[in-house]
Short mmCIF file of C-alpha atoms in Angstrom, two decimals:
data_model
loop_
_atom_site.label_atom_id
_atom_site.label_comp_id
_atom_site.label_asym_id
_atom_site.label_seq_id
_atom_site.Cartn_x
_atom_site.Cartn_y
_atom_site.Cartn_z
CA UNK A 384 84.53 114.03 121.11
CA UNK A 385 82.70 113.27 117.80
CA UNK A 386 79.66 115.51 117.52
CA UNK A 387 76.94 115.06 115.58
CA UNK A 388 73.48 116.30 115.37
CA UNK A 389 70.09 114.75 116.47
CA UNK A 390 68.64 114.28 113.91
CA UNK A 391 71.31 111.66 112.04
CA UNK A 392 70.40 108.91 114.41
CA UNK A 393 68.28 106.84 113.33
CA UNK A 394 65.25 105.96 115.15
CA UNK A 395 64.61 102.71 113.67
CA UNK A 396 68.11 101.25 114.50
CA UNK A 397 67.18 101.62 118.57
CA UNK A 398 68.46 98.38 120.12
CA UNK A 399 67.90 98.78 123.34
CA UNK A 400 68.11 100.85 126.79
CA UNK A 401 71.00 101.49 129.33
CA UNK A 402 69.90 99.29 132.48
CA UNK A 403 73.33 100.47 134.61
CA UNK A 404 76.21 102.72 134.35
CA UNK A 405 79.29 101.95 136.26
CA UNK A 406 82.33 103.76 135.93
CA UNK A 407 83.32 103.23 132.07
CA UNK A 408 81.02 99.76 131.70
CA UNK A 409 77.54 100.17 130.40
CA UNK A 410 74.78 97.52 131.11
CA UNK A 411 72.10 97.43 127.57
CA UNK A 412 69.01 96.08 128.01
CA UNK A 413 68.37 95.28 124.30
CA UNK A 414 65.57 93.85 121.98
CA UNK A 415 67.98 91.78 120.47
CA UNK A 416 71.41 90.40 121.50
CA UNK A 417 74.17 92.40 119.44
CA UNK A 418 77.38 89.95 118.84
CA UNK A 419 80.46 90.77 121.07
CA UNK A 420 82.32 93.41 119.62
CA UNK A 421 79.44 95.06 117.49
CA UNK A 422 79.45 99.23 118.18
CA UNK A 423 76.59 100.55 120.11
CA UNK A 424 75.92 104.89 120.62
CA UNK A 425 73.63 106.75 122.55
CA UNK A 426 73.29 110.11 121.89
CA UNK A 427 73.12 113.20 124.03
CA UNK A 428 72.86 116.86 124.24
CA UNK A 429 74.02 116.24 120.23
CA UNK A 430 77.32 114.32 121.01
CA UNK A 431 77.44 110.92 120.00
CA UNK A 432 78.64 108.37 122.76
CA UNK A 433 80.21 105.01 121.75
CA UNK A 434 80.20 101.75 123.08
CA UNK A 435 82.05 98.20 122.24
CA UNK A 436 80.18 95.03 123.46
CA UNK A 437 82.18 92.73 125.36
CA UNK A 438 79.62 90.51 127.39
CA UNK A 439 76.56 88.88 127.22
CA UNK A 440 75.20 88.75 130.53
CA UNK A 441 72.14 86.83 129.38
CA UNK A 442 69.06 86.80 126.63
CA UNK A 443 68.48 90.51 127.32
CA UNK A 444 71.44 92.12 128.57
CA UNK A 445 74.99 92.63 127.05
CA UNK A 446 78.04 94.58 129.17
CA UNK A 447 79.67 96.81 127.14
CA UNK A 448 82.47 99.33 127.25
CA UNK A 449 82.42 103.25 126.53
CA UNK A 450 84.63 104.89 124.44
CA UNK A 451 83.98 108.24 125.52
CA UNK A 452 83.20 109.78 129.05
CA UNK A 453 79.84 108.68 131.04
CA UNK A 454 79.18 111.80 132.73
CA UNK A 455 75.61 112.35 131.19
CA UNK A 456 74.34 108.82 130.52
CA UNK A 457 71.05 107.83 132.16
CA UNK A 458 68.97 104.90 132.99
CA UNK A 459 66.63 104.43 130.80
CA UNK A 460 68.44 106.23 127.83
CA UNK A 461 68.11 104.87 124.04
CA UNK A 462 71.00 103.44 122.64
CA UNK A 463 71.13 102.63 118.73
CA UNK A 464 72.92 100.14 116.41
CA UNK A 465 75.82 100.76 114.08
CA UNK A 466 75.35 98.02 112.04
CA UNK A 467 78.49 96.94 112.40
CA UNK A 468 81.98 96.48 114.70
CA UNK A 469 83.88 100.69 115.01
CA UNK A 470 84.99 101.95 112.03
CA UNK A 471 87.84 104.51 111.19
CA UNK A 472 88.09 107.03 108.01
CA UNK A 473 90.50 105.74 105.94
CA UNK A 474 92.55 107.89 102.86
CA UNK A 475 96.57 108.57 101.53
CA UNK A 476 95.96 112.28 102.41
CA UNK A 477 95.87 110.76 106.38
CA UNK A 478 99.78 111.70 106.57
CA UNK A 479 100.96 114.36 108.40
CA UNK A 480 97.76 114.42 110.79
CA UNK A 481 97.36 114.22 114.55
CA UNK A 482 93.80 111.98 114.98
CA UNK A 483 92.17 110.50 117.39
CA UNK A 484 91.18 106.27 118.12
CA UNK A 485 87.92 107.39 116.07
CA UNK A 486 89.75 109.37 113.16
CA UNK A 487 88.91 113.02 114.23
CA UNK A 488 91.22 115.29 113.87
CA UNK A 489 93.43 116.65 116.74
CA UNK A 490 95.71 118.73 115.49
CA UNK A 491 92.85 121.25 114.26
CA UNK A 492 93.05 120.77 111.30
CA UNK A 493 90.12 119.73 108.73
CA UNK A 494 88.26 116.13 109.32
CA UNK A 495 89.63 113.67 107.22
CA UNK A 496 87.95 113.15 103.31
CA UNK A 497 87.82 109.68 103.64
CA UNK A 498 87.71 107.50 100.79
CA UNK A 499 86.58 104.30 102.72
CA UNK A 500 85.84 103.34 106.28
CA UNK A 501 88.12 99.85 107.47
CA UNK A 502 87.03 97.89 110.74
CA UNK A 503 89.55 97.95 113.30
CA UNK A 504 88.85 94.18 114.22
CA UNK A 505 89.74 92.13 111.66
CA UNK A 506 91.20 88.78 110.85
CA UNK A 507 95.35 88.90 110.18
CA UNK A 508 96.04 88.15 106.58
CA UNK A 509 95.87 84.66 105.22
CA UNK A 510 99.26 82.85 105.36
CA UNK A 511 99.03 82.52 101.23
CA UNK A 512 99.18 86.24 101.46
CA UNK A 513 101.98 87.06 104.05
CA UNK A 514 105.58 87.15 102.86
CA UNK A 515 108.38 86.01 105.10
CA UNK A 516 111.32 88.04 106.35
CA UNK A 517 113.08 89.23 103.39
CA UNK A 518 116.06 91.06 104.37
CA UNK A 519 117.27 93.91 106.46
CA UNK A 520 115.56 97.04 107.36
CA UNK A 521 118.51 99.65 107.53
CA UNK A 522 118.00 102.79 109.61
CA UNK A 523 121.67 104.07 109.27
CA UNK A 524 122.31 104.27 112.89
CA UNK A 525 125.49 101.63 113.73
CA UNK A 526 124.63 100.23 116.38
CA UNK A 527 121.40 98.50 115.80
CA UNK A 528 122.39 97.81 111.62
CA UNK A 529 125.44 95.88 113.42
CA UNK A 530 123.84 94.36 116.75
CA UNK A 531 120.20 94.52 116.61
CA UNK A 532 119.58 94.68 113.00
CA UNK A 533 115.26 95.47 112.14
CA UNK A 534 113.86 92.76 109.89
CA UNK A 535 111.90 93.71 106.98
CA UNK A 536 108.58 93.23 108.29
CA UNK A 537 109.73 92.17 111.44
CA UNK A 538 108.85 93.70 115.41
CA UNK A 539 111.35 95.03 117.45
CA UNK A 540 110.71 96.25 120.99
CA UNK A 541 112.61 98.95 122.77
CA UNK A 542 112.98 98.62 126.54
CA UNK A 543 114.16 101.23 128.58
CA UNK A 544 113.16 104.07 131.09
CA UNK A 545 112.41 108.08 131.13
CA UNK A 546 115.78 110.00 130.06
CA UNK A 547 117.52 107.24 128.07
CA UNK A 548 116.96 108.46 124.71
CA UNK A 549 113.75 106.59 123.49
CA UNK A 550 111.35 109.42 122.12
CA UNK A 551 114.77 110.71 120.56
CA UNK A 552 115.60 107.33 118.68
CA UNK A 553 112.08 106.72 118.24
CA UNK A 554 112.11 109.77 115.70
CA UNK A 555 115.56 108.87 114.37
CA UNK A 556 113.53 105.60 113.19
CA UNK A 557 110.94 108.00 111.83
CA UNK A 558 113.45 110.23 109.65
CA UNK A 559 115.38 107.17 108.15
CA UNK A 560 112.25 105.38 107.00
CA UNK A 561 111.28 108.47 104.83
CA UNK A 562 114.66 109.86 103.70
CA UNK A 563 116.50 106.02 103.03
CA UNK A 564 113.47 104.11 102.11
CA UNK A 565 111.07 106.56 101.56
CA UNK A 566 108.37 104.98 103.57
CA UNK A 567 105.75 106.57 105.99
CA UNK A 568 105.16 106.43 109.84
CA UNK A 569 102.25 105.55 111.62
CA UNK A 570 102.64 106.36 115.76
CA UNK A 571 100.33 105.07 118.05
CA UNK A 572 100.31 106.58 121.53
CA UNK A 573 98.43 104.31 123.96
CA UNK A 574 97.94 105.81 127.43
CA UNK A 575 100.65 108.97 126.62
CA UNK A 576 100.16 112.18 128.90
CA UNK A 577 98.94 115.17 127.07
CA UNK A 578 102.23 116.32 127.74
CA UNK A 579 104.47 114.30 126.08
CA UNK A 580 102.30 113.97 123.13
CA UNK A 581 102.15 117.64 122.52
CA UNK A 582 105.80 117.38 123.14
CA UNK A 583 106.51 114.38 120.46
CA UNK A 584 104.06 116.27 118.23
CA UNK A 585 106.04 119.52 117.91
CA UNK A 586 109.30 118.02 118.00
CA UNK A 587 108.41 115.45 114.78
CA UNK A 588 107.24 118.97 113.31
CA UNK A 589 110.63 120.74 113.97
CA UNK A 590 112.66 117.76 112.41
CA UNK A 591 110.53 117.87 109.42
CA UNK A 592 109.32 114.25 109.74
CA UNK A 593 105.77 115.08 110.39
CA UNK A 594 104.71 115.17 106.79
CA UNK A 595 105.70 110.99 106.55
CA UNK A 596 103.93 109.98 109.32
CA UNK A 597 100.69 109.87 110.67
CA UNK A 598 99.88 110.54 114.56
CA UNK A 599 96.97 108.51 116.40
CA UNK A 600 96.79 108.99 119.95
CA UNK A 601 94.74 107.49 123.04
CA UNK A 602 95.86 109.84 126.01
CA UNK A 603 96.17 108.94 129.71
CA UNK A 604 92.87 110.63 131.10
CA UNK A 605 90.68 108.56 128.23
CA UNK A 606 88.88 105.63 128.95
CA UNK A 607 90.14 102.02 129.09
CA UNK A 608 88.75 101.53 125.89
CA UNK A 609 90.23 104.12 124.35
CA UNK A 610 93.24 102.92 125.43
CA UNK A 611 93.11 99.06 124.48
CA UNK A 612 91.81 99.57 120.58
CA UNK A 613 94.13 103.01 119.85
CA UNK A 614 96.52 100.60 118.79
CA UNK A 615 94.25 98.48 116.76
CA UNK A 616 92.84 101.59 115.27
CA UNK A 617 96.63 102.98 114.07
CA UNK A 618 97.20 99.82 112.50
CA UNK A 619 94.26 99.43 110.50
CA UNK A 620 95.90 102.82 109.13
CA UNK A 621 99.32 101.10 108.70
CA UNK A 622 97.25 97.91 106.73
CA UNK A 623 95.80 101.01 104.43
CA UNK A 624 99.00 102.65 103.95
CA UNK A 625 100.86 99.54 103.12
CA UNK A 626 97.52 98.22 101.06
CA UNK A 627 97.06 101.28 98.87
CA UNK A 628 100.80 102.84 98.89
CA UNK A 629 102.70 99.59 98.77
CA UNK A 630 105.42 101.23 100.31
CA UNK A 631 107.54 100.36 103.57
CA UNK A 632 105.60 101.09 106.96
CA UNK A 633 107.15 102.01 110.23
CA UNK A 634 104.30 101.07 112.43
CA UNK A 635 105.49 102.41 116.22
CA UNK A 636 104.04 102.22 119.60
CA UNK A 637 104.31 103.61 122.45
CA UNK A 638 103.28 102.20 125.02
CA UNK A 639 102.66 98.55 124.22
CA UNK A 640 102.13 98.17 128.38
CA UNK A 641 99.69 100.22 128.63
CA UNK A 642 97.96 98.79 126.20
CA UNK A 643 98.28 95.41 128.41
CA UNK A 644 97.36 97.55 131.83
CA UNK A 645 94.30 98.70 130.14
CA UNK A 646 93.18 95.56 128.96
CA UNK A 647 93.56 94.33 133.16
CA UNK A 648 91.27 97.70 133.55
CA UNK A 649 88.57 96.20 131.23
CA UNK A 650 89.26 92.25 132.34
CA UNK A 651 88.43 93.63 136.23
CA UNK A 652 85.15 95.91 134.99
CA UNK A 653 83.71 93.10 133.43
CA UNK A 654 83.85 90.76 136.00
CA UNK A 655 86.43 88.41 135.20
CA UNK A 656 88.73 86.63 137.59
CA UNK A 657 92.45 87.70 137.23
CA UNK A 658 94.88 85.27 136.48
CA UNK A 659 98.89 84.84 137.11
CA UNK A 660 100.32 87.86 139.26
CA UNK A 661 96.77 89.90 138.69
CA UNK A 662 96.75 90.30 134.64
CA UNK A 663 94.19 89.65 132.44
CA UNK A 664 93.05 85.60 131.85
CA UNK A 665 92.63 86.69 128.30
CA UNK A 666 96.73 88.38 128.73
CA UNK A 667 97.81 86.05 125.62
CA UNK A 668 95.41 86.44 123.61
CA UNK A 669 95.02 90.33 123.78
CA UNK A 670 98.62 90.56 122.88
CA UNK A 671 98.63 88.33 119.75
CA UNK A 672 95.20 89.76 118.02
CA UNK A 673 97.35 92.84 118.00
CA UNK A 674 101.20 91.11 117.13
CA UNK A 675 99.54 88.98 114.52
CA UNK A 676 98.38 91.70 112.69
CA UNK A 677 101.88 92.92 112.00
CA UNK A 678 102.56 91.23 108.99
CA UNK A 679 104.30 91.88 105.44
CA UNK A 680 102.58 91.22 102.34
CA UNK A 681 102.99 90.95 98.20
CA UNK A 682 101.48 94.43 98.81
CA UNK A 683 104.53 96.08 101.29
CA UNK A 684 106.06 95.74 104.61
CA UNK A 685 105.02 96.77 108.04
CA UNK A 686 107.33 97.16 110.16
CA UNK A 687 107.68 97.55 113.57
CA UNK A 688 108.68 99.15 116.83
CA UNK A 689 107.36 98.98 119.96
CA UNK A 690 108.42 100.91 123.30
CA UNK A 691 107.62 97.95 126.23
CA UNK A 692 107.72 99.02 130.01
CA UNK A 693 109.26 96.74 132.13
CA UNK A 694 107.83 96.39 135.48
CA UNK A 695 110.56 96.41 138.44
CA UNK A 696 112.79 95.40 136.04
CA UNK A 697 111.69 91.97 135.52
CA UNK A 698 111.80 90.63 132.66
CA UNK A 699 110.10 87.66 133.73
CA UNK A 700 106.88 89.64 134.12
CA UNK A 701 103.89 87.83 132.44
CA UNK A 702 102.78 90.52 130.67
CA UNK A 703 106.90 91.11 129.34
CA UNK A 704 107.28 87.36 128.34
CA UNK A 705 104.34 87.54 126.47
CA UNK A 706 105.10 90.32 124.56
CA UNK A 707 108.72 88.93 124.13
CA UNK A 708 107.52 86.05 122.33
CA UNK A 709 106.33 88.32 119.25
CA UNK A 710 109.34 89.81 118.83
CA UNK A 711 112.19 89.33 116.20
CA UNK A 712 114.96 91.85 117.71
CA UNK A 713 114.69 93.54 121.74
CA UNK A 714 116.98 96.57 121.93
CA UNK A 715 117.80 97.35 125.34
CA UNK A 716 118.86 101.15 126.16
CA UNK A 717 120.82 101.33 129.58
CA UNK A 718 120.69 104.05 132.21
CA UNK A 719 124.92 102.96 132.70
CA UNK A 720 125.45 103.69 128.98
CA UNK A 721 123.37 107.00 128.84
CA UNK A 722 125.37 108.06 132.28
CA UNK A 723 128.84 107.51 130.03
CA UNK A 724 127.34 109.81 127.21
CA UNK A 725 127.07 106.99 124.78
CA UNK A 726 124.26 107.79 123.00
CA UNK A 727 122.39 105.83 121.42
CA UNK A 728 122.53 104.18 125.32
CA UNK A 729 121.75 100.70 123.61
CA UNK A 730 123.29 98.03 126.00
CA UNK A 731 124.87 95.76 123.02
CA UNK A 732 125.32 92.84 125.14
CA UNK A 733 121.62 92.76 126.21
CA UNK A 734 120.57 93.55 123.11
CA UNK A 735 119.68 91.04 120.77
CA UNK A 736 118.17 89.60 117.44
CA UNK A 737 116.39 86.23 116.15
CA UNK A 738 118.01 87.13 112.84
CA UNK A 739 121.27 86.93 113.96
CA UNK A 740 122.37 84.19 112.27
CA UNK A 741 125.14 83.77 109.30
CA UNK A 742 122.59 82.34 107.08
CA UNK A 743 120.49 85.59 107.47
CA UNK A 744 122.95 87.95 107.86
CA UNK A 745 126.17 86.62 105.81
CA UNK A 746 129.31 85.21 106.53
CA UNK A 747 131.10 88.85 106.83
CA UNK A 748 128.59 90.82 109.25
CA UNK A 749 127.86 88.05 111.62
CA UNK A 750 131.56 87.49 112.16
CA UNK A 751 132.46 91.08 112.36
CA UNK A 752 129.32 91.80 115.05
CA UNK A 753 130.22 88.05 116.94
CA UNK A 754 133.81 89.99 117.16
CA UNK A 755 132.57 93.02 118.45
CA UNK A 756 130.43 91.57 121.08
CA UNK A 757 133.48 89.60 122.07
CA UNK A 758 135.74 92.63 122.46
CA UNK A 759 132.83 94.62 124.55
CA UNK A 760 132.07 91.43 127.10
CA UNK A 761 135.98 91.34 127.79
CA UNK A 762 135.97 94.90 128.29
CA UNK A 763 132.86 94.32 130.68
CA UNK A 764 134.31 91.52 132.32
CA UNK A 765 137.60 93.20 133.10
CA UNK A 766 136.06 96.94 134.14
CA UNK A 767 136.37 95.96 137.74
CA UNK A 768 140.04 94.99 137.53
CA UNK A 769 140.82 98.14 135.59
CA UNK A 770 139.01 100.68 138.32
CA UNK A 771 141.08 98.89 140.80
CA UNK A 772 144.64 98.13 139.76
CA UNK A 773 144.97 100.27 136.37
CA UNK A 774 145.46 99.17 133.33
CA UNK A 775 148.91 97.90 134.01
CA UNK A 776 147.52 95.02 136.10
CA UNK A 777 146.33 93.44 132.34
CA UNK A 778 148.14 91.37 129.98
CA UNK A 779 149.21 92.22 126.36
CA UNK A 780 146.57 90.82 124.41
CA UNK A 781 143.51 91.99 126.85
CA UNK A 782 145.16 94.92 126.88
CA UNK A 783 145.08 95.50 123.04
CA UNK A 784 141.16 94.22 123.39
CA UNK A 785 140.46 96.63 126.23
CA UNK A 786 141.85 99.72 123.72
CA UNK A 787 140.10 98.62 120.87
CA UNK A 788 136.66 97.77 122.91
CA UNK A 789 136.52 101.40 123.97
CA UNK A 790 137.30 102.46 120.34
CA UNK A 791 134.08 100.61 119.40
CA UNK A 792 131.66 101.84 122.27
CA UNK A 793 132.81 105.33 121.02
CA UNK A 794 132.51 104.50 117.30
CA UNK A 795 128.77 103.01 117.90
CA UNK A 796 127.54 106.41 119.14
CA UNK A 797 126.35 108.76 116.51
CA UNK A 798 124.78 112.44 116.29
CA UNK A 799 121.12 112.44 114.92
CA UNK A 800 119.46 114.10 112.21
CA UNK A 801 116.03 114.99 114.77
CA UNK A 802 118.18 116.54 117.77
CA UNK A 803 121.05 118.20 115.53
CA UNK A 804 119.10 121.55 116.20
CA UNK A 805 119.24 121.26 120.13
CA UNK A 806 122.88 119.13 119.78
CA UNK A 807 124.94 121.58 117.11
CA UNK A 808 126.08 118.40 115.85
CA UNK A 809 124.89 117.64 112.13
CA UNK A 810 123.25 114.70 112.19
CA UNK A 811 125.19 110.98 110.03
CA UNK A 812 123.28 108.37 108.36
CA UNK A 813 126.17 105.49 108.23
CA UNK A 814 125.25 103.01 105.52
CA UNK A 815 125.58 99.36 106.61
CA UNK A 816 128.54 98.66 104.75
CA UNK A 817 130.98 101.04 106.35
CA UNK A 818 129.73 100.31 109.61
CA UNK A 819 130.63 96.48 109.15
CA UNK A 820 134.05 98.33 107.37
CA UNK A 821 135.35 100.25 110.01
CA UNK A 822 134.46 97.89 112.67
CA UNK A 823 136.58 95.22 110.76
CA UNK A 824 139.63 98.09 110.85
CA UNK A 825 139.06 98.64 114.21
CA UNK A 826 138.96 94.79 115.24
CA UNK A 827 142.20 94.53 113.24
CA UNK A 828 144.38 97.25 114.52
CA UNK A 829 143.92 100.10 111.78
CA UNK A 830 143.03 102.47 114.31
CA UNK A 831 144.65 101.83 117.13
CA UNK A 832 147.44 104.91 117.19
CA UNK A 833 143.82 107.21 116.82
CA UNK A 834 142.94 109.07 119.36
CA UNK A 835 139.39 107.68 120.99
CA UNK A 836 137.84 111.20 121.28
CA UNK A 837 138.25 111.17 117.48
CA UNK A 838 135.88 107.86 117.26
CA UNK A 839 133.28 109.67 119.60
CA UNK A 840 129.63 111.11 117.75
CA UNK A 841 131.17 110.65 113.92
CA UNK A 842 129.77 109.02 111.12
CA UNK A 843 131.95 106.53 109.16
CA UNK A 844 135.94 106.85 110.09
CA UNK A 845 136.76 105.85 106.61
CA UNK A 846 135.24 108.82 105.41
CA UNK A 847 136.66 110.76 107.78
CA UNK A 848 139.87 109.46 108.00
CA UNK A 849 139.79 110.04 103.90
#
């Protein structure tokens, strides 16, 4: 809660009265109409309660949504002008913090020295300003360099469920960015229980990534609100950090549906009429103030990751095609490859990039990953035959592609640097180059008198093989 004392509100900046409070929407009945989006606060017993406008209901009256709990509010109470749409603290000494939508401190620590204070609502950069995808973010781990590689300044989403390994690569993401690139973090947790944020918190501290990245969080039990600008508010950090640093961003977010579900909250509490399959009319545009704002510029790169929910498992969901259209790469991690032990569980048929292309990528790595998708759909094709007659019941050559297939599903797993504590198993960084290397030896037949347990959780077999 941000506190502050009676006396710093100013008297003359009184806009108006609360008419109605229901649930988290406030009706103002003001002296003179605020423009949407402009922050409103009341105050009592000395805590300071915000509000965003979202509605005008008429001359007199705006709708507008709290950012804190109601319990307190009254008819008839004053409510005051900020002068402007919500601000957040700004400064380089933000890393390593836990903070909340707001910029007070969670962690309890000290509140932050800002420097400057940034809107959270802004216009994207111009297009004279924003740089175009200039290469290929490498995070070391094999799988997504090869498959799924992240574009410099590009979005990736990561779909999958609870116990597949997303927190876990989440943080691998974290620890490349500052030890190969030596970028920062910026984590926004919309809608996370207070237990898996404590949880993330104390785990990024025991893998020594903490001091790279910065922490903003918008918990379950908050308001709507809360929930649907946290996001806004950790990126307006990322824009600073890129701005002033001019260094490479890892912007992550987690959960970019329940940043969706709370904008339906809001859409319902202000009286609109729901659209396709109950979301939001206003689904679309929601989605892209916040994608748009993702951008790379002469400055630095922001890029980023976003952990997306998928309803029933349909991808065809409104509120999953919608966020699908933003995105440059969509790694998928499977329950079926997490039951094997294949960890990272990414699904590399499912998984996919827009920068997959030989023009992008080179002649050498998009032949070598086109040949290692090949070798894994025959292997997926043929499973059934195997289970049932044995491997005898296959010819030569999809023998020899069945062999080396399961060489490469146990190459592409690899130990991490975050877990190696709870695993025993030093963590690899695998540079792109020998991944696209020892895949090409596989594919060719160098390995196939190696044993496949000896392909399983290593780093590069060259190296090892050396």
């Amino acid at each position: 809660m941000q506190a502050a004392p009676t006396q710093e509100f100013d008297i003359n900046q009184v806009i108006g009265v609360i008419e109605e409070v229901h649930g988290p929407v406030v009706d103002i009945l003001c002296d003179r109409l605020p423009p949407l989006h402009q922050a409103l606060y009341a105050a009592f017993d000395h805590e300071r309660f915000t509000f965003e406008v979202h509605r005008h209901l008429d001359e007199k009256r705006v709708r507008a949504i709290t950012l804190h709990r109601t319990s307190g509010l009254k008819r008839g109470q004053q409510v005051f002008d900020s002068g402007g749409p919500l601000h957040v603290p700004v400064t380089p000494n933000c890393l390593g913090r836990l903070i909340d939508l707001f910029g007070n401190p969670l962690d309890g620590g000290p509140a932050l020295a800002a420097s400057e204070s940034r809107r959270i609502i802004t216009s994207p950069a111009p297009l004279s300003e924003s740089t175009p995808a200039n290469g290929i973010l490498e995070t070391g781990i094999k799988a997504i360099d090869l498959l799924c590689p992240f574009v410099k300044g590009g979005k990736t989403g990561l779909f999958g469920g609870a116990g597949v390994g997303k927190t876990v690569l989440i943080m691998e993401f974290m620890h490349a960015i500052a030890n190969l690139h030596q970028g920062v973090s910026v984590f926004a947790g919309v809608g996370e229980r207070i237990r898996e944020g404590h949880e993330l918190w104390h785990s990024m501290q025991d893998a020594g990534v903490m001091p790279r990245t910065l922490m903003v969080f918008g918990q379950m039990d908050e308001s709507p609100g809360v929930r649907f600008r946290v996001g806004l508010s950790a990126l307006t950090y990322a824009e600073y950090l890129r701005d002033k640093l001019s260094v490479e961003v890892l912007f992550l977010m987690d959960n970019v549906f329940r940043f969706v579900q709370a904008g339906s909250e809001l859409s319902g509490l202000l009286g609109r009429m729901p659209a396709t399959v109950g979301y939001q009319p206003t689904l679309m545009t929601e989605v892209a103030e916040l994608q748009d704002r993702i951008i790379s510029t002469r400055s630095g790169n922001i890029t980023a990751v976003e952990a997306v929910y998928v309803p029933a498992d349909d991808m065809s969901d409104p509120a999953v095609s919608t966020i699908l259209a933003h995105l440059d790469t969509v790694v998928i991690l499977s329950r079926t490859q997490a039951s094997k032990g294949i960890y990272p569980a990414i699904d590399p048929l499912a998984s996919m990039s827009k920068m997959m292309d030989r023009s992008f990528l080179g002649d050498r790595h998009y032949e070598i990953a086109l040949a290692v998708r090949g070798h894994l759909a025959r292997y997926h094709e043929l499973e059934d035959i195997i289970a049932m007659l044995g491997m005898e019941a296959l010819s030569e050559s999809d023998r020899q592609i069945v062999l080396r297939a399961r060489r490469l599903q146990r190459y592409l797993t690899q130990p991490f640097h975050v877990v190696a504590n709870h695993t025993g198993i030093p963590g690899v960084s695998v540079p792109l180059a020998d991944t696209l290397a020892d895949c090409e030896d596989i594919l060719h037949g160098k390995y196939d008198q190696t044993p496949e347990a000896q392909c399983y959780m290593q780093g590069s077999l060259r190296g090892a093989h050396e």
